[in-house]
Coordinates of C-alpha atoms in Angstrom, one line a residue:
M1 CA 97.5 87.8 9.5
K2 CA 94.0 89.4 10.1
T3 CA 93.9 93.2 9.9
P4 CA 91.7 95.3 12.2
T5 CA 88.4 96.1 10.6
T6 CA 87.2 99.8 10.7
R7 CA 84.3 98.9 13.3
A8 CA 87.0 97.2 15.5
L9 CA 89.0 100.4 15.4
K10 CA 86.3 102.5 16.2
I11 CA 85.2 100.1 19.5
F12 CA 89.1 100.1 20.4
A13 CA 89.1 104.0 20.4
L14 CA 85.9 104.5 22.4
F15 CA 87.0 102.3 25.3
A16 CA 90.5 104.0 25.0
L17 CA 88.4 107.5 25.5
L18 CA 86.1 105.9 28.4
G19 CA 89.5 104.9 30.2
S20 CA 90.9 108.2 29.7
V21 CA 87.9 110.0 31.5
V22 CA 88.1 107.3 34.2
V23 CA 91.5 108.3 34.7
F24 CA 91.1 112.0 34.7
A25 CA 88.3 111.5 37.0
L26 CA 90.2 109.7 39.7
V27 CA 93.3 111.8 39.5
F28 CA 91.4 115.3 39.6
A29 CA 88.6 114.0 42.2
K30 CA 90.9 114.8 45.2
P31 CA 94.3 116.2 43.8
E32 CA 95.4 116.9 47.3
I33 CA 95.7 113.4 48.3
I34 CA 95.9 111.4 45.0
S35 CA 98.4 113.7 43.2
K36 CA 100.9 113.1 46.0
K37 CA 103.7 110.6 45.3
L38 CA 104.3 107.4 47.6
D39 CA 107.5 108.8 48.6
D40 CA 106.0 111.6 50.0
V41 CA 104.4 109.4 52.7
I42 CA 107.9 108.9 54.6
K43 CA 109.3 112.5 53.5
H44 CA 109.4 113.5 57.5
D45 CA 110.0 110.8 60.2
K46 CA 108.6 112.3 63.5
V47 CA 109.5 110.1 66.4
L48 CA 107.8 110.4 69.8
S49 CA 109.9 109.7 73.0
S50 CA 109.6 106.1 74.3
E51 CA 109.1 107.4 77.6
K52 CA 105.6 109.2 78.6
P53 CA 105.6 112.5 80.1
E54 CA 104.3 112.8 83.8
N55 CA 101.7 114.8 82.8
F56 CA 100.0 114.4 79.4
I57 CA 96.5 115.4 77.8
A58 CA 94.4 112.3 77.5
L59 CA 91.0 113.9 76.2
M60 CA 88.7 113.3 73.2
A61 CA 86.6 116.2 71.6
A62 CA 83.7 115.7 74.0
D63 CA 86.3 115.9 76.9
T64 CA 87.7 119.2 75.8
E65 CA 84.3 121.0 75.9
S66 CA 83.8 120.0 79.4
G67 CA 87.3 121.8 80.5
L68 CA 88.9 118.5 81.7
V69 CA 92.7 119.1 80.5
N70 CA 96.4 117.8 81.6
E71 CA 94.8 114.4 82.4
S72 CA 95.0 110.7 81.4
Y73 CA 92.3 108.3 81.7
V74 CA 92.3 104.5 82.1
T75 CA 88.8 102.6 82.2
V76 CA 89.1 98.9 83.5
Y77 CA 86.9 96.1 82.8
N78 CA 85.9 92.8 84.6
Q79 CA 87.3 90.9 81.5
N80 CA 91.2 91.6 80.8
L81 CA 90.2 94.7 78.8
A82 CA 90.9 98.6 79.5
L83 CA 90.2 101.4 77.6
V84 CA 92.8 104.1 77.4
K85 CA 93.2 107.8 76.5
E86 CA 96.3 109.5 76.3
G87 CA 97.6 112.7 74.7
R88 CA 101.0 113.6 73.2
E89 CA 102.5 116.3 71.6
L90 CA 103.5 115.9 67.9
D91 CA 105.7 118.8 65.9
L92 CA 104.4 118.0 62.3
A93 CA 105.6 119.4 58.8
Q94 CA 103.0 120.1 56.5
G95 CA 101.8 117.6 54.1
Y96 CA 102.9 113.7 55.1
N97 CA 104.7 112.4 58.3
Q98 CA 106.0 109.2 59.6
V99 CA 105.3 109.0 62.9
K100 CA 106.5 106.2 65.6
Y101 CA 104.2 106.2 68.5
Q102 CA 106.2 104.4 71.0
D103 CA 105.4 103.2 74.8
V104 CA 102.1 101.6 73.8
P105 CA 101.0 98.1 75.8
S106 CA 102.1 94.9 74.0
Q107 CA 98.6 93.7 74.4
I108 CA 97.0 96.7 72.5
N109 CA 94.4 96.0 70.0
P110 CA 95.5 98.2 66.8
S111 CA 92.4 98.0 65.1
S112 CA 90.7 99.7 68.1
V113 CA 93.0 102.8 67.9
I114 CA 91.2 106.2 67.5
F115 CA 93.3 109.2 66.5
S116 CA 92.3 113.0 67.0
D117 CA 94.5 116.3 66.6
T118 CA 92.6 118.8 69.0
K119 CA 94.1 121.7 67.1
Y120 CA 93.2 120.8 63.3
E121 CA 90.5 118.9 62.4
D122 CA 91.8 117.5 58.9
T123 CA 95.0 116.1 60.4
E124 CA 94.4 112.5 60.0
V125 CA 96.1 109.2 60.1
I126 CA 96.2 107.5 56.5
E127 CA 97.9 104.4 57.4
Q128 CA 98.9 102.4 60.5
T129 CA 101.3 99.5 60.9
Y130 CA 101.6 97.9 64.2
E131 CA 105.2 96.7 65.1
F132 CA 105.6 94.2 67.4
D133 CA 108.6 91.9 66.5
L134 CA 110.6 92.6 69.8
V135 CA 114.0 91.8 70.1
S136 CA 115.2 88.5 71.8
Q137 CA 118.5 86.2 71.7
Q138 CA 116.4 83.9 69.3
K139 CA 115.5 86.5 67.0
L140 CA 119.0 88.2 67.0
L141 CA 120.5 84.9 66.0
E142 CA 118.0 84.2 63.3
K143 CA 118.8 87.7 61.8
Y144 CA 122.5 87.0 62.2
I145 CA 122.8 83.7 60.1
D146 CA 125.8 84.1 57.5
E147 CA 126.7 87.5 59.6
E148 CA 129.9 87.5 62.1
I149 CA 129.2 87.7 65.7
K150 CA 131.4 87.1 69.0
V151 CA 130.8 84.3 71.4
F152 CA 132.6 84.0 74.6
S153 CA 132.5 80.4 76.1
N154 CA 133.7 78.9 79.5
V155 CA 136.7 76.9 79.5
E156 CA 138.8 75.3 82.2
D157 CA 141.0 78.2 82.5
G158 CA 138.5 80.9 81.8
V159 CA 136.7 82.4 79.0
K160 CA 137.4 82.3 75.5
E161 CA 136.3 84.4 72.8
Y162 CA 135.6 83.0 69.5
R163 CA 134.8 85.5 66.3
G164 CA 133.1 84.2 63.1
K165 CA 130.2 83.6 60.7
L166 CA 127.2 82.4 62.3
L167 CA 126.2 79.0 60.7
S168 CA 123.8 77.3 63.3
Y169 CA 122.5 78.1 66.3
L170 CA 119.9 75.0 66.8
D171 CA 122.2 73.0 69.0
G172 CA 124.7 75.4 70.6
I173 CA 126.7 77.9 68.4
M174 CA 128.3 77.0 65.0
L175 CA 130.6 79.2 63.9
E176 CA 133.0 79.4 60.7
T177 CA 136.2 80.9 61.8
G178 CA 139.4 81.5 60.1
G179 CA 140.8 78.2 61.5
G180 CA 137.6 75.9 60.4
I181 CA 134.0 75.5 61.8
V182 CA 133.9 75.3 65.4
S183 CA 130.7 74.2 67.6
I184 CA 130.5 76.0 71.0
K185 CA 128.3 74.2 73.8
D186 CA 129.0 76.0 76.8
I187 CA 128.0 79.7 76.1
Q188 CA 128.6 82.7 78.6
S189 CA 127.6 85.4 76.2
I190 CA 127.0 86.5 72.8
E191 CA 128.2 89.8 70.8
F192 CA 126.2 91.2 68.2
S193 CA 127.5 94.4 66.3
K194 CA 124.3 96.1 66.0
L195 CA 120.2 95.8 66.2
P196 CA 119.1 94.1 62.8
E197 CA 116.4 96.1 60.9
G198 CA 113.1 95.0 61.4
L199 CA 113.4 94.1 65.3
I200 CA 112.2 96.6 67.9
T201 CA 112.7 96.9 71.7
K202 CA 109.2 97.8 72.5
P203 CA 105.8 97.5 70.6
T204 CA 105.3 100.3 67.9
L205 CA 102.5 102.1 66.3
V206 CA 103.9 103.6 62.8
W207 CA 101.5 106.0 61.4
S208 CA 101.5 107.9 58.3
V209 CA 99.8 111.4 59.3
F210 CA 98.6 113.8 56.8
A211 CA 98.9 117.4 58.3
S212 CA 97.5 120.5 56.3
Q213 CA 99.4 122.7 58.5
A214 CA 103.0 122.5 60.2
G215 CA 103.4 123.0 63.8
K216 CA 103.2 121.4 67.3
R217 CA 99.7 120.0 68.3
N218 CA 98.5 117.7 70.9
V219 CA 96.9 114.7 69.7
L220 CA 94.6 112.4 71.6
T221 CA 95.0 108.5 71.3
T222 CA 92.3 106.4 72.4
Y223 CA 92.6 102.2 72.1
L224 CA 91.8 99.1 73.9
T225 CA 94.3 96.8 75.5
G226 CA 94.3 93.4 77.0
G227 CA 96.3 93.0 80.2
L228 CA 94.4 94.9 82.6
T229 CA 91.6 93.8 84.8
W230 CA 90.1 94.1 88.0
Q231 CA 87.9 92.4 90.5
A232 CA 86.6 93.2 94.2
D233 CA 88.1 91.6 97.1
Y234 CA 86.3 91.7 100.3
I235 CA 87.2 90.9 104.0
A236 CA 84.6 89.9 106.3
Y237 CA 85.0 89.8 110.2
V238 CA 82.3 88.1 111.9
N239 CA 81.3 88.7 115.7
A240 CA 81.1 86.1 118.4
D241 CA 77.8 84.5 117.7
D242 CA 77.9 84.8 114.0
T243 CA 75.1 87.5 113.5
L244 CA 77.1 90.6 112.6
V245 CA 80.1 91.2 110.2
D246 CA 82.4 94.3 109.6
L247 CA 82.9 94.5 105.8
K248 CA 86.1 95.9 104.2
G249 CA 86.0 96.2 100.6
W250 CA 88.9 96.5 98.1
T251 CA 89.6 96.6 94.2
T252 CA 92.4 95.0 93.0
I253 CA 93.8 96.1 89.2
N254 CA 96.1 93.7 87.8
N255 CA 98.6 95.3 85.1
T256 CA 100.5 93.1 82.9
S257 CA 99.6 95.0 79.6
G258 CA 103.2 95.9 78.7
A259 CA 102.8 99.3 79.6
S260 CA 102.3 102.0 82.4
Y261 CA 100.0 104.5 83.1
P262 CA 101.3 107.5 85.1
N263 CA 99.0 110.1 86.8
A264 CA 95.9 108.5 85.5
T265 CA 92.1 109.1 86.4
L266 CA 90.9 105.6 87.1
K267 CA 87.6 104.1 86.1
L268 CA 86.0 100.8 86.7
V269 CA 83.1 99.1 84.9
A270 CA 81.4 96.4 86.8
G271 CA 79.4 94.3 84.7
D272 CA 79.8 91.8 82.0
V273 CA 80.5 93.7 78.6
N274 CA 80.2 91.3 75.6
I275 CA 83.5 91.4 74.0
I276 CA 85.1 89.0 71.0
Q277 CA 88.2 87.4 72.7
P278 CA 91.2 87.5 70.4
V279 CA 93.9 85.2 70.8
V280 CA 96.5 86.8 72.4
Q281 CA 100.5 86.0 71.8
K282 CA 102.3 86.6 75.1
S283 CA 106.1 86.6 75.9
Y284 CA 107.3 84.2 78.3
Y285 CA 107.9 87.3 80.6
E286 CA 104.4 88.5 80.5
D287 CA 103.1 84.7 81.3
Y288 CA 105.3 84.2 84.3
A289 CA 106.0 87.8 85.7
M290 CA 104.9 88.3 89.4
P291 CA 103.1 91.6 89.8
A292 CA 104.1 93.6 92.6
M293 CA 101.5 94.4 95.1
V294 CA 100.9 98.1 96.2
A295 CA 97.9 99.1 98.6
E296 CA 96.4 102.5 98.6
S297 CA 94.2 104.1 101.6
T298 CA 90.8 105.2 101.4
A299 CA 91.4 109.1 100.9
G300 CA 89.9 110.0 97.8
G301 CA 87.8 107.0 97.3
Y302 CA 85.6 105.9 94.7
S303 CA 82.3 107.2 93.5
E304 CA 79.6 105.1 92.1
E305 CA 77.2 105.5 89.2
S306 CA 74.8 103.8 87.2
F307 CA 76.1 103.4 83.6
F308 CA 74.2 102.1 80.5
E309 CA 73.7 98.9 81.9
Y310 CA 76.5 98.3 84.3
H311 CA 78.0 100.5 87.2
L312 CA 80.7 102.6 86.9
Y313 CA 83.5 103.4 89.8
T314 CA 85.5 106.4 89.5
L315 CA 88.4 107.1 91.8
G316 CA 88.5 110.6 93.2
R317 CA 92.2 111.2 93.0
K318 CA 95.1 110.2 90.3
T319 CA 96.9 107.2 90.6
N320 CA 99.9 105.3 88.8
L321 CA 99.4 102.0 87.2
K322 CA 102.8 100.4 86.7
D323 CA 103.2 97.5 84.3
N324 CA 103.6 94.3 86.2
E325 CA 101.9 95.4 89.1
Q326 CA 98.9 94.4 91.3
K327 CA 97.4 97.2 92.8
Q328 CA 94.6 97.4 95.7
I329 CA 92.6 100.6 96.4
S330 CA 89.9 100.8 99.0
L331 CA 86.4 100.5 98.0
L332 CA 84.0 100.4 101.0
N333 CA 83.8 100.2 104.7
A334 CA 80.7 98.7 106.5
K335 CA 79.8 97.9 110.0
D336 CA 77.6 96.1 111.9
I337 CA 75.9 94.1 109.0
S338 CA 73.3 91.8 109.9
V339 CA 73.6 88.3 109.0
K340 CA 72.6 84.7 109.4
K341 CA 74.6 81.6 109.7
E342 CA 73.0 78.3 108.2
F343 CA 73.4 74.8 107.9
V344 CA 72.4 73.6 104.5
Y345 CA 71.9 70.0 102.9
D346 CA 71.8 69.8 99.3
S347 CA 72.6 66.5 98.0
N348 CA 73.1 67.9 94.7
K349 CA 76.4 69.5 96.0
A350 CA 77.6 67.3 98.5
W351 CA 75.5 63.7 99.1
D352 CA 77.0 63.5 102.8
K353 CA 78.0 66.9 103.9
I354 CA 76.1 69.7 105.8
R355 CA 77.4 73.1 104.2
V356 CA 78.0 76.1 106.2
M357 CA 76.5 79.2 104.8
L358 CA 76.9 83.0 105.9
G359 CA 73.8 85.3 104.4
T360 CA 72.3 88.7 104.2
K361 CA 70.3 90.8 101.9
N362 CA 72.1 93.6 100.5
S363 CA 69.6 96.0 101.9
E364 CA 69.9 99.3 104.0
D365 CA 68.3 97.8 106.8
K366 CA 70.7 95.0 107.0
G367 CA 73.5 97.5 107.1
L368 CA 74.4 97.6 103.3
G369 CA 72.1 98.6 100.2
I370 CA 74.6 99.5 97.5
P371 CA 75.7 97.7 94.6
L372 CA 78.4 95.3 95.2
P373 CA 80.9 94.2 92.3
K374 CA 81.7 90.6 91.8
G375 CA 84.7 89.2 93.6
V376 CA 86.1 87.0 96.5
V377 CA 84.9 87.2 100.2
R378 CA 87.3 86.0 102.8
V379 CA 85.8 85.5 106.3
Y380 CA 87.7 86.1 109.7
K381 CA 86.6 85.2 113.2
Q382 CA 88.4 85.8 116.5
D383 CA 89.3 82.6 118.6
S384 CA 88.8 82.3 122.3
E385 CA 92.2 84.0 122.9
G386 CA 91.5 86.9 120.7
H387 CA 93.4 86.0 117.6
L388 CA 92.1 86.2 114.2
Q389 CA 91.5 83.3 112.2
F390 CA 90.5 82.5 108.6
I391 CA 87.3 80.5 108.5
G392 CA 86.7 80.2 104.4
E393 CA 86.1 82.1 101.5
D394 CA 83.6 82.3 98.2
Q395 CA 83.1 84.1 95.3
I396 CA 80.0 86.5 94.8
D397 CA 78.5 87.9 91.7
H398 CA 77.8 91.2 90.7
T399 CA 74.9 92.0 93.2
P400 CA 72.4 94.8 92.9
K401 CA 70.9 96.2 96.1
D402 CA 68.4 94.6 97.8
E403 CA 69.2 91.2 96.6
E404 CA 70.4 88.0 98.6
I405 CA 73.9 87.5 99.2
E406 CA 75.1 84.1 100.3
V407 CA 79.0 82.9 101.0
F408 CA 80.1 78.9 101.2
L409 CA 82.4 78.9 104.2
G410 CA 82.9 74.9 104.4
N411 CA 81.5 71.8 105.6
A412 CA 80.3 71.5 109.2
F413 CA 82.4 69.2 111.4
D414 CA 80.0 68.0 114.3
I415 CA 77.0 67.5 111.8
S416 CA 76.6 64.3 110.1
V417 CA 73.9 63.2 107.4
E418 CA 72.7 60.1 105.4
K419 CA 70.3 60.1 102.8
T420 CA 68.4 56.9 101.7
T421 CA 66.1 56.3 98.9
Q422 CA 64.0 53.5 98.0
E423 CA 61.0 52.7 95.6
S424 CA 57.6 53.1 97.5
S425 CA 55.3 50.4 97.9
R426 CA 52.9 52.6 96.2
S427 CA 54.7 52.4 92.7
G428 CA 54.3 49.3 90.8
G429 CA 54.5 51.1 87.4
L430 CA 51.0 52.7 88.1
L431 CA 49.8 54.5 84.9
N432 CA 48.8 57.9 85.1
I433 CA 46.5 59.6 82.4
G434 CA 49.6 61.0 80.9
G435 CA 51.9 58.2 81.2
R436 CA 53.8 56.5 84.1
C437 CA 54.2 57.5 87.3
E438 CA 56.8 56.6 90.0
Y439 CA 57.0 57.0 93.9
Q440 CA 60.2 57.1 95.9
D441 CA 60.3 57.3 99.8
I442 CA 63.2 59.7 101.1
E443 CA 64.5 59.5 104.5
I444 CA 67.3 62.1 105.7
N445 CA 68.6 61.4 108.8
I446 CA 70.6 64.2 110.3
R447 CA 73.0 63.7 113.7
N448 CA 74.1 66.9 115.7
H449 CA 77.0 66.4 117.6
K450 CA 77.1 69.9 118.7
Q451 CA 76.3 71.3 122.2
E452 CA 73.4 73.6 120.9
A453 CA 70.3 72.7 119.2
I454 CA 70.5 73.7 115.2
E455 CA 68.1 73.9 112.2
V456 CA 69.2 72.2 108.9
K457 CA 67.9 73.7 105.8
V458 CA 67.3 70.7 103.3
M459 CA 67.0 71.7 99.7
E460 CA 65.9 68.7 97.2
N461 CA 66.0 69.2 93.6
Y462 CA 63.4 67.1 91.2
W463 CA 63.1 67.9 87.4
G464 CA 60.2 66.5 85.4
P465 CA 56.9 67.8 84.0
S466 CA 55.0 66.6 87.3
V467 CA 56.5 66.3 90.9
E468 CA 54.4 66.0 93.9
I469 CA 55.7 65.9 97.2
L470 CA 53.6 63.5 99.8
D471 CA 53.5 62.8 103.2
S472 CA 56.3 65.0 104.7
N473 CA 56.7 64.8 108.3
Y474 CA 58.0 68.7 107.8
K475 CA 56.7 71.5 106.0
F476 CA 58.3 72.5 102.8
E477 CA 58.1 75.6 100.2
K478 CA 58.9 75.4 96.6
E479 CA 61.9 77.9 96.0
D480 CA 61.7 77.9 92.4
E481 CA 60.7 75.1 89.7
Y482 CA 62.8 72.5 90.8
T483 CA 63.7 73.3 94.4
Y484 CA 62.0 72.0 97.6
T485 CA 62.9 73.6 100.7
F486 CA 62.3 71.8 104.3
R487 CA 63.5 73.1 107.8
V488 CA 64.6 70.4 110.2
P489 CA 65.4 71.0 113.6
V490 CA 67.8 69.1 115.5
E491 CA 68.5 69.2 119.5
A492 CA 71.9 69.5 120.8
D493 CA 73.6 66.1 120.6
G494 CA 70.7 64.6 119.0
E495 CA 69.3 63.2 115.6
N496 CA 66.3 63.7 113.6
T497 CA 64.9 62.3 110.3
L498 CA 63.3 64.2 107.6
K499 CA 60.6 61.6 105.8
Y500 CA 58.6 62.2 102.4
T501 CA 57.7 60.5 99.6
V502 CA 57.7 61.8 96.0
K503 CA 55.5 61.2 93.1
Q504 CA 57.2 61.9 89.7
C505 CA 55.1 61.2 86.3
W506 CA 56.0 61.6 82.7

């Protein structure tokens, strides 16, 4: 065996000295944190109440400066997302504390949590665990394999009790009892002695919190959660001659987040905020539970403001957002909005149908002139006996003021249309300087079976580098790069035909 040389021993001693210096630097760089033993992190165990108080602080530092106290905030977006700010009281010991922050939504994004102590700035969360292994019969049975349980089974003369060690639950229940192994199929109920370690009844954030001073303090928690979304719903009442509309707008908020938000200041963001959609695992109950419907009146309605590149609606009073609840809150009331009913033929959307559209401009002179969040417009009209009837609905997008709004109500019953296309005699594979040209003769025959004259807006779409409309018997306008619009009048109980030739070169 070779013995170490003097040089090798010197090198070894040098590395040992360097290692000691590194260890010394690590230990004494932050003695207040690093010198703590790992066991100290769970020395104190402070558990918050699983029920939120009726009034709790929900402020960030900036909110405190503005004097807003004893309030909670929920900002809901159109895209299954909400920002929640809430505060609760913690009684912390000096040093490390373990805090179980319960009653959080099951769809919380734990990586978005922001913690703040309003009294001591150096209080901080040094570790966070999100526990979401919720108790269920399936998970209880998994945990109780090789453990004793009671099973109550339906038999002809009543209920029979079995007690034994659980062997399997895949096809009924299999127990090892004092009298042997039994398989139980018709199960009435199962009794477990206690809740196994690791299973919880509600999602919980477990924090390791370092506090420089002991005592009670209000902590502010801000986080993002799924399961909260909103949209606008509009009800439009059309007058007898289809020229005026009374519009009622509602905000519809759906809460399936897994938590309730009492006494909340509600804000709604209208606009398409970019978010990265996570894969959310939902329980059976969350997927199929039907939210209850609650409607609220206009008292203390919304105020609207521009916010970044979106629009922000703030409710002027507090509200309660209960889990598995759908709430409607009044947004707007507008009367005598000028509208125009149009009959539209667009072969790209319906080859043989005339579409009925109701449109207006979102302007003050028409009776609106306010930003409209996206949502569903449902349109109603009174019949000859004064009974309200539903005549159609459509989805509108976010609409700024002074932009056009158009609602598709359905297809006209008493108007027929037929379109024919044939190769023009001009074609013959004529060559253009840039290539080949093709001519097509188009005829669109419209038959009006109504007792009044109508006008049909015909929309034709052509794609290509070079398109030209020739020999049309009605004037046309080019609405955009690909769309050509014709206005075709049709007499009562009559018909008319639009004729034109289109030249396309490529």
